[in-house]
Short mmCIF file of N, CA and C in Angstrom, two decimals:
data_model
loop_
_atom_site.label_atom_id
_atom_site.label_comp_id
_atom_site.label_asym_id
_atom_site.label_seq_id
_atom_site.Cartn_x
_atom_site.Cartn_y
_atom_site.Cartn_z
N ASP A 1 149.71 -91.08 -111.64
CA ASP A 1 150.02 -90.39 -110.96
C ASP A 1 149.78 -88.76 -110.91
N ARG A 2 148.13 -87.65 -111.28
CA ARG A 2 149.16 -86.46 -111.01
C ARG A 2 148.09 -86.12 -109.43
N SER A 3 148.07 -86.74 -108.60
CA SER A 3 147.67 -86.78 -107.06
C SER A 3 148.84 -85.86 -106.72
N ASN A 4 149.83 -85.62 -106.39
CA ASN A 4 150.71 -84.79 -105.87
C ASN A 4 152.03 -84.60 -106.48
N ALA A 5 151.39 -83.93 -107.81
CA ALA A 5 152.34 -83.35 -108.80
C ALA A 5 153.24 -82.46 -108.44
N GLY A 6 151.59 -81.15 -107.78
CA GLY A 6 151.97 -80.24 -107.37
C GLY A 6 152.53 -79.72 -106.32
N LEU A 7 152.81 -81.10 -105.24
CA LEU A 7 153.52 -80.61 -104.15
C LEU A 7 155.15 -81.22 -104.34
N THR A 8 155.91 -81.94 -105.59
CA THR A 8 157.53 -81.57 -105.42
C THR A 8 157.69 -80.62 -107.13
N ALA A 9 159.27 -80.02 -106.68
CA ALA A 9 158.85 -79.50 -108.10
C ALA A 9 159.51 -80.40 -109.40
N ASN A 10 159.46 -80.35 -110.40
CA ASN A 10 159.75 -80.66 -111.17
C ASN A 10 161.78 -80.78 -110.82
N PRO A 11 162.35 -81.86 -110.96
CA PRO A 11 163.84 -81.27 -111.01
C PRO A 11 164.32 -80.30 -112.30
N SER A 12 163.68 -80.99 -113.35
CA SER A 12 164.07 -80.51 -114.68
C SER A 12 163.39 -78.79 -115.16
N ASP A 13 162.22 -79.20 -114.89
CA ASP A 13 161.81 -77.65 -114.88
C ASP A 13 162.09 -77.20 -113.68
N LEU A 14 163.15 -76.99 -112.92
CA LEU A 14 164.29 -76.35 -111.71
C LEU A 14 165.07 -75.48 -112.64
N ASN A 15 165.67 -76.60 -113.45
CA ASN A 15 166.24 -76.21 -114.51
C ASN A 15 166.08 -75.17 -115.71
N ALA A 16 165.16 -75.17 -115.86
CA ALA A 16 164.02 -74.15 -117.25
C ALA A 16 164.32 -72.79 -116.30
N LEU A 17 164.07 -73.17 -115.07
CA LEU A 17 163.90 -72.06 -114.47
C LEU A 17 164.86 -71.10 -113.94
N GLU A 18 166.73 -71.63 -114.29
CA GLU A 18 167.49 -71.35 -113.92
C GLU A 18 168.01 -70.78 -114.84
N ALA A 19 167.87 -71.42 -116.69
CA ALA A 19 167.92 -70.70 -117.69
C ALA A 19 167.00 -69.91 -117.69
N ALA A 20 166.10 -69.37 -117.22
CA ALA A 20 165.15 -68.25 -117.91
C ALA A 20 166.25 -67.34 -117.35
N LEU A 21 166.04 -67.04 -115.79
CA LEU A 21 166.77 -66.15 -115.01
C LEU A 21 167.64 -66.02 -115.46
N THR A 22 168.74 -66.70 -116.33
CA THR A 22 170.00 -66.75 -116.52
C THR A 22 169.85 -65.47 -117.67
N LEU A 23 168.86 -65.95 -118.22
CA LEU A 23 168.60 -64.81 -119.50
C LEU A 23 168.68 -63.94 -118.74
N LYS A 24 166.81 -63.72 -118.08
CA LYS A 24 166.59 -62.42 -117.39
C LYS A 24 167.98 -61.33 -117.31
N ALA A 25 169.18 -61.96 -116.47
CA ALA A 25 170.64 -61.71 -115.72
C ALA A 25 171.15 -61.55 -116.83
N GLU A 26 171.25 -61.48 -117.68
CA GLU A 26 172.03 -61.04 -118.83
C GLU A 26 171.27 -60.33 -120.54
N LYS A 27 169.95 -60.21 -120.46
CA LYS A 27 169.61 -59.77 -121.26
C LYS A 27 168.41 -58.61 -120.59
N GLY A 28 167.89 -59.05 -119.22
CA GLY A 28 166.78 -58.08 -119.15
C GLY A 28 165.76 -59.29 -119.56
N GLY A 29 164.88 -57.99 -119.47
CA GLY A 29 162.93 -58.96 -119.41
C GLY A 29 162.84 -59.52 -117.94
N LYS A 30 161.40 -60.35 -118.92
CA LYS A 30 160.81 -61.10 -117.12
C LYS A 30 160.44 -62.79 -117.69
N VAL A 31 160.68 -62.77 -115.82
CA VAL A 31 160.10 -64.52 -115.74
C VAL A 31 159.02 -64.42 -115.88
N THR A 32 158.36 -64.64 -116.29
CA THR A 32 156.97 -65.91 -116.35
C THR A 32 156.64 -67.03 -116.46
N VAL A 33 156.16 -67.27 -115.18
CA VAL A 33 156.38 -68.88 -115.41
C VAL A 33 154.23 -70.00 -115.22
N ILE A 34 154.44 -70.17 -115.52
CA ILE A 34 152.80 -70.98 -115.93
C ILE A 34 152.71 -72.08 -115.51
N SER A 35 151.98 -72.22 -114.87
CA SER A 35 151.89 -74.50 -114.21
C SER A 35 149.91 -74.28 -114.82
N MET A 36 149.69 -75.45 -115.25
CA MET A 36 148.30 -76.41 -115.81
C MET A 36 148.37 -77.73 -113.52
N GLY A 37 147.45 -77.08 -113.40
CA GLY A 37 146.88 -77.74 -111.98
C GLY A 37 146.39 -77.22 -110.36
N ASN A 38 145.90 -77.65 -109.50
CA ASN A 38 144.57 -77.56 -109.01
C ASN A 38 145.79 -76.06 -107.75
N GLU A 39 145.12 -76.11 -106.50
CA GLU A 39 145.47 -75.06 -105.81
C GLU A 39 147.59 -75.89 -105.45
N SER A 40 147.74 -77.70 -105.35
CA SER A 40 148.95 -77.69 -105.01
C SER A 40 150.41 -76.64 -105.81
N VAL A 41 150.19 -77.27 -107.10
CA VAL A 41 151.43 -75.77 -107.64
C VAL A 41 151.77 -74.72 -106.95
N GLU A 42 150.91 -74.08 -106.02
CA GLU A 42 151.20 -73.13 -106.50
C GLU A 42 152.20 -73.01 -105.02
N VAL A 43 152.94 -74.01 -104.62
CA VAL A 43 153.65 -73.87 -103.82
C VAL A 43 154.70 -74.32 -104.82
N GLN A 44 154.64 -74.64 -106.26
CA GLN A 44 156.12 -74.68 -106.85
C GLN A 44 156.11 -73.06 -107.87
N LEU A 45 154.72 -72.53 -107.97
CA LEU A 45 155.04 -70.98 -108.21
C LEU A 45 155.87 -70.11 -107.31
N ARG A 46 155.66 -70.63 -105.98
CA ARG A 46 155.70 -69.64 -105.14
C ARG A 46 157.47 -70.32 -104.95
N GLU A 47 158.39 -71.49 -105.51
CA GLU A 47 159.56 -71.52 -105.33
C GLU A 47 159.67 -70.58 -106.01
N ALA A 48 158.89 -70.63 -107.32
CA ALA A 48 159.49 -69.24 -108.28
C ALA A 48 160.32 -68.55 -108.47
N ALA A 49 158.24 -67.26 -107.40
CA ALA A 49 159.39 -66.55 -107.14
C ALA A 49 159.98 -66.46 -105.91
N ALA A 50 160.63 -67.34 -105.24
CA ALA A 50 161.59 -67.00 -104.11
C ALA A 50 162.44 -67.41 -105.54
N MET A 51 162.58 -68.02 -106.18
CA MET A 51 164.70 -67.65 -106.94
C MET A 51 164.33 -67.15 -108.09
N GLY A 52 163.98 -65.74 -107.77
CA GLY A 52 163.71 -64.45 -108.70
C GLY A 52 163.10 -64.25 -109.94
N ALA A 53 162.07 -65.53 -110.06
CA ALA A 53 160.91 -64.69 -111.67
C ALA A 53 159.20 -64.13 -111.18
N ASP A 54 159.89 -63.44 -112.01
CA ASP A 54 158.54 -62.05 -111.94
C ASP A 54 156.67 -61.95 -111.77
N ARG A 55 156.36 -63.44 -112.92
CA ARG A 55 154.89 -63.83 -113.09
C ARG A 55 154.39 -64.27 -112.79
N PHE A 56 153.65 -64.85 -111.95
CA PHE A 56 153.25 -66.24 -111.72
C PHE A 56 151.63 -66.63 -112.26
N ILE A 57 151.67 -67.84 -113.31
CA ILE A 57 150.05 -68.18 -113.70
C ILE A 57 149.52 -69.77 -113.56
N ARG A 58 148.66 -70.42 -112.84
CA ARG A 58 148.50 -71.01 -112.67
C ARG A 58 147.26 -71.19 -113.64
N ILE A 59 147.41 -72.14 -114.18
CA ILE A 59 145.52 -72.66 -115.41
C ILE A 59 145.35 -73.54 -114.85
N THR A 60 143.95 -73.72 -114.42
CA THR A 60 143.36 -74.67 -113.86
C THR A 60 142.15 -74.93 -114.24
N ASP A 61 141.56 -75.79 -113.88
CA ASP A 61 139.81 -76.07 -114.27
C ASP A 61 139.93 -77.98 -114.17
N GLU A 62 138.78 -78.14 -113.97
CA GLU A 62 138.67 -79.72 -112.90
C GLU A 62 139.20 -80.87 -114.62
N VAL A 63 138.55 -80.27 -115.51
CA VAL A 63 139.19 -80.46 -117.38
C VAL A 63 140.10 -81.01 -117.12
N PHE A 64 140.87 -80.34 -117.03
CA PHE A 64 142.34 -80.22 -117.46
C PHE A 64 143.08 -81.91 -116.85
N ALA A 65 142.68 -81.65 -115.58
CA ALA A 65 143.30 -83.08 -114.56
C ALA A 65 144.01 -84.51 -115.64
N SER A 66 143.02 -84.24 -116.63
CA SER A 66 143.19 -85.52 -117.36
C SER A 66 144.09 -85.41 -118.70
N ALA A 67 144.69 -84.00 -118.85
CA ALA A 67 144.82 -83.22 -120.16
C ALA A 67 145.92 -84.28 -120.38
N ASP A 68 145.42 -85.03 -122.21
CA ASP A 68 146.92 -85.24 -122.68
C ASP A 68 148.39 -84.21 -122.92
N THR A 69 149.34 -84.59 -123.39
CA THR A 69 150.06 -83.31 -124.24
C THR A 69 149.80 -83.27 -125.31
N LEU A 70 149.13 -83.13 -126.07
CA LEU A 70 148.21 -82.17 -127.00
C LEU A 70 147.43 -81.83 -126.42
N VAL A 71 146.24 -81.75 -125.52
CA VAL A 71 146.35 -80.84 -124.95
C VAL A 71 145.92 -79.90 -124.30
N THR A 72 147.67 -80.16 -122.79
CA THR A 72 148.01 -79.25 -122.13
C THR A 72 148.38 -78.23 -123.05
N ALA A 73 149.39 -78.33 -124.01
CA ALA A 73 150.38 -77.71 -124.79
C ALA A 73 149.22 -76.88 -125.63
N LYS A 74 148.22 -77.55 -126.27
CA LYS A 74 146.94 -76.43 -126.81
C LYS A 74 146.80 -75.24 -125.61
N ILE A 75 146.52 -76.04 -124.65
CA ILE A 75 146.13 -74.18 -123.81
C ILE A 75 147.43 -73.94 -123.00
N LEU A 76 148.24 -74.14 -123.22
CA LEU A 76 149.77 -73.59 -122.84
C LEU A 76 150.17 -72.70 -124.14
N SER A 77 149.98 -72.77 -125.08
CA SER A 77 150.21 -72.57 -126.02
C SER A 77 148.83 -71.64 -126.10
N SER A 78 147.59 -71.43 -125.84
CA SER A 78 146.91 -70.10 -125.92
C SER A 78 147.08 -69.17 -125.20
N ALA A 79 147.33 -69.44 -123.35
CA ALA A 79 148.17 -69.12 -122.70
C ALA A 79 149.27 -68.14 -122.94
N ILE A 80 149.87 -68.45 -123.71
CA ILE A 80 150.95 -68.14 -124.20
C ILE A 80 150.80 -66.96 -125.30
N ARG A 81 149.60 -67.40 -126.48
CA ARG A 81 149.61 -65.76 -127.07
C ARG A 81 148.72 -65.42 -126.78
N TYR A 82 148.32 -65.66 -125.72
CA TYR A 82 147.40 -64.35 -125.11
C TYR A 82 148.85 -63.42 -123.78
N LEU A 83 148.81 -63.73 -123.33
CA LEU A 83 150.49 -62.95 -123.14
C LEU A 83 150.81 -62.50 -124.00
N GLY A 84 151.57 -62.49 -124.86
CA GLY A 84 152.82 -61.97 -125.78
C GLY A 84 153.75 -63.36 -126.40
N THR A 85 153.35 -63.78 -126.72
CA THR A 85 154.79 -64.93 -127.64
C THR A 85 156.01 -64.03 -127.17
N PRO A 86 156.91 -64.79 -126.07
CA PRO A 86 158.42 -64.29 -125.71
C PRO A 86 159.62 -64.33 -126.69
N ASP A 87 160.37 -63.58 -126.14
CA ASP A 87 161.62 -63.94 -126.76
C ASP A 87 161.63 -65.81 -126.60
N ALA A 88 161.80 -66.42 -125.66
CA ALA A 88 162.67 -67.61 -125.33
C ALA A 88 161.39 -68.14 -124.32
N ILE A 89 160.99 -69.79 -124.73
CA ILE A 89 160.55 -70.44 -123.34
C ILE A 89 160.53 -71.67 -123.22
N PHE A 90 161.37 -71.62 -121.92
CA PHE A 90 162.08 -72.90 -121.25
C PHE A 90 160.98 -73.56 -120.53
N THR A 91 160.75 -74.82 -120.85
CA THR A 91 160.24 -76.29 -120.52
C THR A 91 161.68 -76.82 -120.11
N GLY A 92 160.80 -77.74 -119.19
CA GLY A 92 162.37 -79.36 -117.96
C GLY A 92 161.49 -80.25 -119.22
N GLN A 93 162.72 -81.49 -119.52
CA GLN A 93 162.32 -81.81 -120.15
C GLN A 93 161.27 -82.42 -119.82
N PHE A 94 161.80 -83.52 -119.20
CA PHE A 94 160.52 -84.58 -118.55
C PHE A 94 158.69 -84.07 -117.42
N SER A 95 157.81 -84.38 -117.34
CA SER A 95 157.13 -83.65 -116.61
C SER A 95 157.39 -84.77 -115.19
N LEU A 96 156.95 -84.91 -113.89
CA LEU A 96 157.42 -85.91 -112.95
C LEU A 96 155.91 -86.93 -112.93
N ASP A 97 154.79 -86.22 -114.05
CA ASP A 97 153.14 -87.00 -114.01
C ASP A 97 153.75 -88.24 -114.90
N SER A 98 154.10 -87.51 -115.71
CA SER A 98 153.59 -88.67 -117.14
C SER A 98 155.31 -88.90 -117.71
N ALA A 99 155.96 -87.87 -117.87
CA ALA A 99 157.95 -88.76 -118.55
C ALA A 99 157.36 -88.66 -119.87
N THR A 100 156.86 -87.89 -121.01
CA THR A 100 156.60 -87.92 -122.31
C THR A 100 157.23 -86.73 -123.26
N GLY A 101 158.20 -85.42 -122.02
CA GLY A 101 159.33 -84.82 -123.00
C GLY A 101 158.54 -84.42 -124.69
N GLN A 102 157.18 -84.27 -124.38
CA GLN A 102 156.78 -83.86 -125.93
C GLN A 102 156.27 -82.31 -125.56
N ILE A 103 155.83 -81.51 -124.63
CA ILE A 103 155.33 -80.64 -124.44
C ILE A 103 156.25 -79.40 -124.99
N GLY A 104 157.11 -78.72 -124.94
CA GLY A 104 158.03 -78.12 -125.56
C GLY A 104 158.16 -78.29 -127.29
N GLY A 105 158.67 -79.44 -127.86
CA GLY A 105 158.15 -79.66 -129.71
C GLY A 105 157.03 -79.54 -129.92
N LYS A 106 155.78 -79.68 -129.38
CA LYS A 106 153.92 -79.27 -129.43
C LYS A 106 154.33 -77.47 -129.06
N LEU A 107 154.85 -76.52 -128.07
CA LEU A 107 154.84 -75.54 -128.17
C LEU A 107 155.39 -75.49 -128.69
N ALA A 108 156.39 -75.74 -129.53
CA ALA A 108 157.67 -75.03 -131.11
C ALA A 108 156.87 -74.76 -131.72
N SER A 109 155.78 -76.33 -132.50
CA SER A 109 154.76 -76.33 -133.55
C SER A 109 153.64 -75.24 -133.89
N MET A 110 153.43 -74.69 -132.23
CA MET A 110 152.11 -74.54 -132.41
C MET A 110 151.89 -72.80 -132.29
N LEU A 111 153.67 -72.47 -131.91
CA LEU A 111 153.88 -71.25 -131.27
C LEU A 111 155.10 -70.39 -132.84
N ASP A 112 154.53 -71.70 -133.66
CA ASP A 112 155.93 -70.78 -135.40
C ASP A 112 157.24 -70.83 -133.99
N ALA A 113 157.58 -71.38 -133.23
CA ALA A 113 159.48 -71.01 -132.57
C ALA A 113 160.64 -72.07 -133.63
N ALA A 114 161.07 -71.22 -133.37
CA ALA A 114 162.63 -72.58 -133.02
C ALA A 114 162.22 -73.62 -132.47
N LEU A 115 162.87 -75.08 -132.08
CA LEU A 115 163.16 -75.75 -131.02
C LEU A 115 164.07 -76.23 -130.82
N LEU A 116 164.73 -76.38 -129.07
CA LEU A 116 166.05 -76.63 -129.00
C LEU A 116 165.69 -77.72 -127.42
N HIS A 117 166.20 -79.23 -127.85
CA HIS A 117 165.14 -80.42 -127.00
C HIS A 117 166.73 -80.66 -126.66
N SER A 118 166.43 -81.42 -125.21
CA SER A 118 167.05 -82.04 -124.75
C SER A 118 168.98 -81.23 -124.40
N ALA A 119 168.36 -80.09 -123.78
CA ALA A 119 169.93 -79.09 -123.42
C ALA A 119 169.63 -79.85 -122.62
N SER A 120 171.50 -79.95 -122.76
CA SER A 120 172.07 -80.69 -121.09
C SER A 120 173.18 -78.97 -120.45
N SER A 121 172.83 -77.97 -122.13
CA SER A 121 173.59 -76.66 -121.43
C SER A 121 172.32 -75.50 -122.26
N VAL A 122 172.43 -74.47 -122.18
CA VAL A 122 172.19 -73.37 -122.42
C VAL A 122 172.97 -72.43 -122.92
N ASN A 123 174.00 -71.81 -123.13
CA ASN A 123 174.75 -70.73 -123.90
C ASN A 123 173.63 -69.57 -124.82
N ILE A 124 173.79 -68.08 -123.69
CA ILE A 124 173.28 -67.31 -124.63
C ILE A 124 173.62 -66.45 -125.12
N MET A 125 173.09 -66.08 -126.71
CA MET A 125 173.99 -65.41 -127.68
C MET A 125 173.28 -63.95 -127.65
N ASP A 126 173.80 -63.17 -128.39
CA ASP A 126 173.16 -61.86 -128.80
C ASP A 126 171.55 -62.38 -129.10
N ASN A 127 171.14 -62.91 -130.56
CA ASN A 127 170.08 -62.97 -130.59
C ASN A 127 168.91 -64.52 -130.90
N GLY A 128 169.86 -65.51 -130.15
CA GLY A 128 168.91 -66.57 -129.80
C GLY A 128 170.20 -67.36 -128.71
N LEU A 129 169.21 -68.61 -128.70
CA LEU A 129 170.27 -69.79 -128.03
C LEU A 129 171.17 -70.37 -128.76
N SER A 130 172.16 -71.13 -127.20
CA SER A 130 172.68 -72.45 -128.14
C SER A 130 172.91 -73.66 -127.20
N ILE A 131 172.92 -75.01 -127.44
CA ILE A 131 172.62 -75.50 -126.57
C ILE A 131 173.08 -76.52 -127.26
N GLN A 132 174.38 -77.36 -125.16
CA GLN A 132 174.55 -78.52 -125.93
C GLN A 132 173.61 -80.02 -125.78
N ARG A 133 173.74 -80.67 -126.32
CA ARG A 133 172.54 -82.30 -126.54
C ARG A 133 173.19 -83.07 -126.40
N LYS A 134 172.83 -84.38 -125.34
CA LYS A 134 173.80 -85.51 -125.42
C LYS A 134 173.81 -85.83 -126.44
N ALA A 135 174.86 -86.87 -127.58
CA ALA A 135 174.41 -88.02 -128.57
C ALA A 135 175.21 -88.81 -128.63
N GLY A 136 174.51 -90.70 -127.44
CA GLY A 136 175.35 -90.94 -127.92
C GLY A 136 176.60 -90.93 -126.78
N PRO A 137 177.59 -91.21 -127.30
CA PRO A 137 178.81 -90.67 -126.16
C PRO A 137 179.13 -89.08 -125.95
N ARG A 138 178.59 -89.15 -127.29
CA ARG A 138 178.72 -87.49 -127.07
C ARG A 138 178.30 -86.58 -127.52
N PHE A 139 178.34 -84.69 -127.33
CA PHE A 139 177.72 -84.16 -127.10
C PHE A 139 177.33 -83.81 -128.36
N GLU A 140 176.50 -82.83 -129.05
CA GLU A 140 175.94 -81.85 -130.06
C GLU A 140 176.04 -80.30 -130.32
N VAL A 141 175.74 -79.40 -130.87
CA VAL A 141 176.49 -78.56 -130.49
C VAL A 141 174.94 -77.98 -131.66
N TRP A 142 173.56 -77.15 -131.24
CA TRP A 142 172.75 -76.53 -131.73
C TRP A 142 171.79 -74.84 -131.62
N GLN A 143 171.82 -74.13 -132.27
CA GLN A 143 171.86 -73.22 -132.08
C GLN A 143 170.32 -73.14 -133.17
N ALA A 144 169.76 -71.59 -132.49
CA ALA A 144 168.68 -70.63 -132.94
C ALA A 144 168.11 -69.53 -132.56
N GLN A 145 167.66 -68.77 -132.95
CA GLN A 145 167.40 -66.93 -132.87
C GLN A 145 166.32 -67.14 -132.29
N PHE A 146 165.67 -66.00 -132.15
CA PHE A 146 164.52 -65.84 -130.87
C PHE A 146 163.24 -65.71 -131.92
N PRO A 147 162.23 -66.29 -131.53
CA PRO A 147 161.97 -67.16 -130.72
C PRO A 147 162.34 -68.21 -130.83
N VAL A 148 162.69 -68.96 -128.70
CA VAL A 148 162.74 -69.99 -129.47
C VAL A 148 162.49 -70.94 -127.74
N ILE A 149 161.92 -72.28 -128.27
CA ILE A 149 160.60 -73.38 -126.92
C ILE A 149 162.50 -74.02 -126.95
N CYS A 150 163.33 -74.16 -125.75
CA CYS A 150 164.43 -75.24 -125.31
C CYS A 150 164.59 -75.83 -124.01
N SER A 151 164.24 -77.08 -124.51
CA SER A 151 163.46 -78.37 -123.27
C SER A 151 164.87 -78.52 -122.94
N VAL A 152 164.81 -77.92 -121.35
CA VAL A 152 165.77 -78.23 -120.57
C VAL A 152 166.62 -79.77 -119.81
N ILE A 153 166.95 -80.39 -119.93
CA ILE A 153 167.22 -81.63 -118.61
C ILE A 153 167.33 -81.38 -117.37
N GLU A 154 167.43 -82.48 -116.79
CA GLU A 154 168.48 -82.45 -115.15
C GLU A 154 168.97 -82.27 -115.31
N GLY A 155 169.81 -82.06 -114.58
CA GLY A 155 171.25 -81.46 -114.24
C GLY A 155 171.94 -80.12 -115.32
N ALA A 156 171.70 -79.60 -115.81
CA ALA A 156 171.98 -79.10 -116.81
C ALA A 156 172.64 -78.09 -117.09
N ASN A 157 172.33 -77.28 -115.18
CA ASN A 157 172.72 -76.38 -114.57
C ASN A 157 172.91 -76.49 -112.94
N LYS A 158 172.87 -75.38 -112.25
CA LYS A 158 172.95 -75.91 -111.37
C LYS A 158 171.50 -74.06 -110.06
N PRO A 159 170.74 -75.14 -110.25
CA PRO A 159 169.20 -74.07 -109.49
C PRO A 159 169.70 -73.48 -109.04
N ARG A 160 169.33 -71.72 -108.22
CA ARG A 160 170.25 -70.80 -107.49
C ARG A 160 169.52 -71.57 -106.24
N SER A 161 169.67 -71.11 -104.88
CA SER A 161 169.51 -71.36 -104.17
C SER A 161 168.43 -70.23 -103.48
N VAL A 162 167.23 -70.27 -102.74
CA VAL A 162 166.88 -69.93 -101.78
C VAL A 162 167.13 -68.70 -101.06
N THR A 163 166.65 -67.46 -101.38
CA THR A 163 167.09 -66.66 -100.20
C THR A 163 165.60 -66.63 -99.10
N VAL A 164 166.74 -65.58 -98.52
CA VAL A 164 165.12 -64.85 -97.17
C VAL A 164 164.92 -64.19 -98.00
N LYS A 165 165.54 -62.90 -98.15
CA LYS A 165 165.00 -62.61 -99.48
C LYS A 165 163.92 -62.63 -100.01
N GLY A 166 164.76 -63.76 -101.20
CA GLY A 166 163.39 -64.40 -101.87
C GLY A 166 161.92 -65.25 -100.88
N LYS A 167 162.25 -65.30 -100.59
CA LYS A 167 161.30 -66.24 -99.59
C LYS A 167 160.25 -65.21 -99.57
N MET A 168 160.64 -64.19 -98.51
CA MET A 168 159.99 -62.77 -98.29
C MET A 168 158.97 -62.97 -99.95
N ALA A 169 159.63 -62.64 -100.83
CA ALA A 169 158.78 -62.44 -102.00
C ALA A 169 157.59 -63.25 -102.86
N ALA A 170 158.29 -64.54 -101.98
CA ALA A 170 157.31 -65.00 -102.02
C ALA A 170 156.16 -65.58 -102.21
N LYS A 171 156.06 -64.54 -100.05
CA LYS A 171 155.57 -64.67 -99.78
C LYS A 171 154.25 -63.91 -100.45
N LYS A 172 154.37 -63.09 -100.49
CA LYS A 172 154.08 -61.89 -100.66
C LYS A 172 153.56 -61.59 -103.00
N ALA A 173 153.95 -62.92 -103.67
CA ALA A 173 154.02 -63.05 -105.27
C ALA A 173 152.14 -63.21 -105.52
N VAL A 174 151.81 -62.09 -106.33
CA VAL A 174 150.01 -62.82 -106.39
C VAL A 174 149.98 -63.94 -108.27
N ILE A 175 149.27 -64.40 -107.34
CA ILE A 175 149.48 -66.02 -108.05
C ILE A 175 147.89 -66.44 -108.84
#
């Protein structure tokens, strides 16, 4: 059910946003947040603004309302190509509405980028990312050079708190 999907922030998307903001703090650049949905996703985009993201794009059309993961990935990859493929794209591991975990992999394939999937922690290297991911009772370490798509699990980091200054920026954000 996607009827309330835009009203609640996806926890793993907040962890992905935190990873992107950390990369920005360490390497510079800008964080662009893209979301597909009706006007209700503006709540999430403004939350991203309050946390420190720089640019916000809402892709909307009534025909997207029942888009499967392939259509979603095609739409998102087209938008990313149009904007200029960045060094890193972070996604939440799962969405609240379908929880398939497929978008990161599909984007990596469509954008010809490396994929780091199910990151339980993200470390920034000179020319890429290193992640840990749970593998049974142990953790695996995976690395990839930029450009890279990294899907992040819920709890991978602690998303930053929204400040009063952030709230003011969120009100002024152009979406």
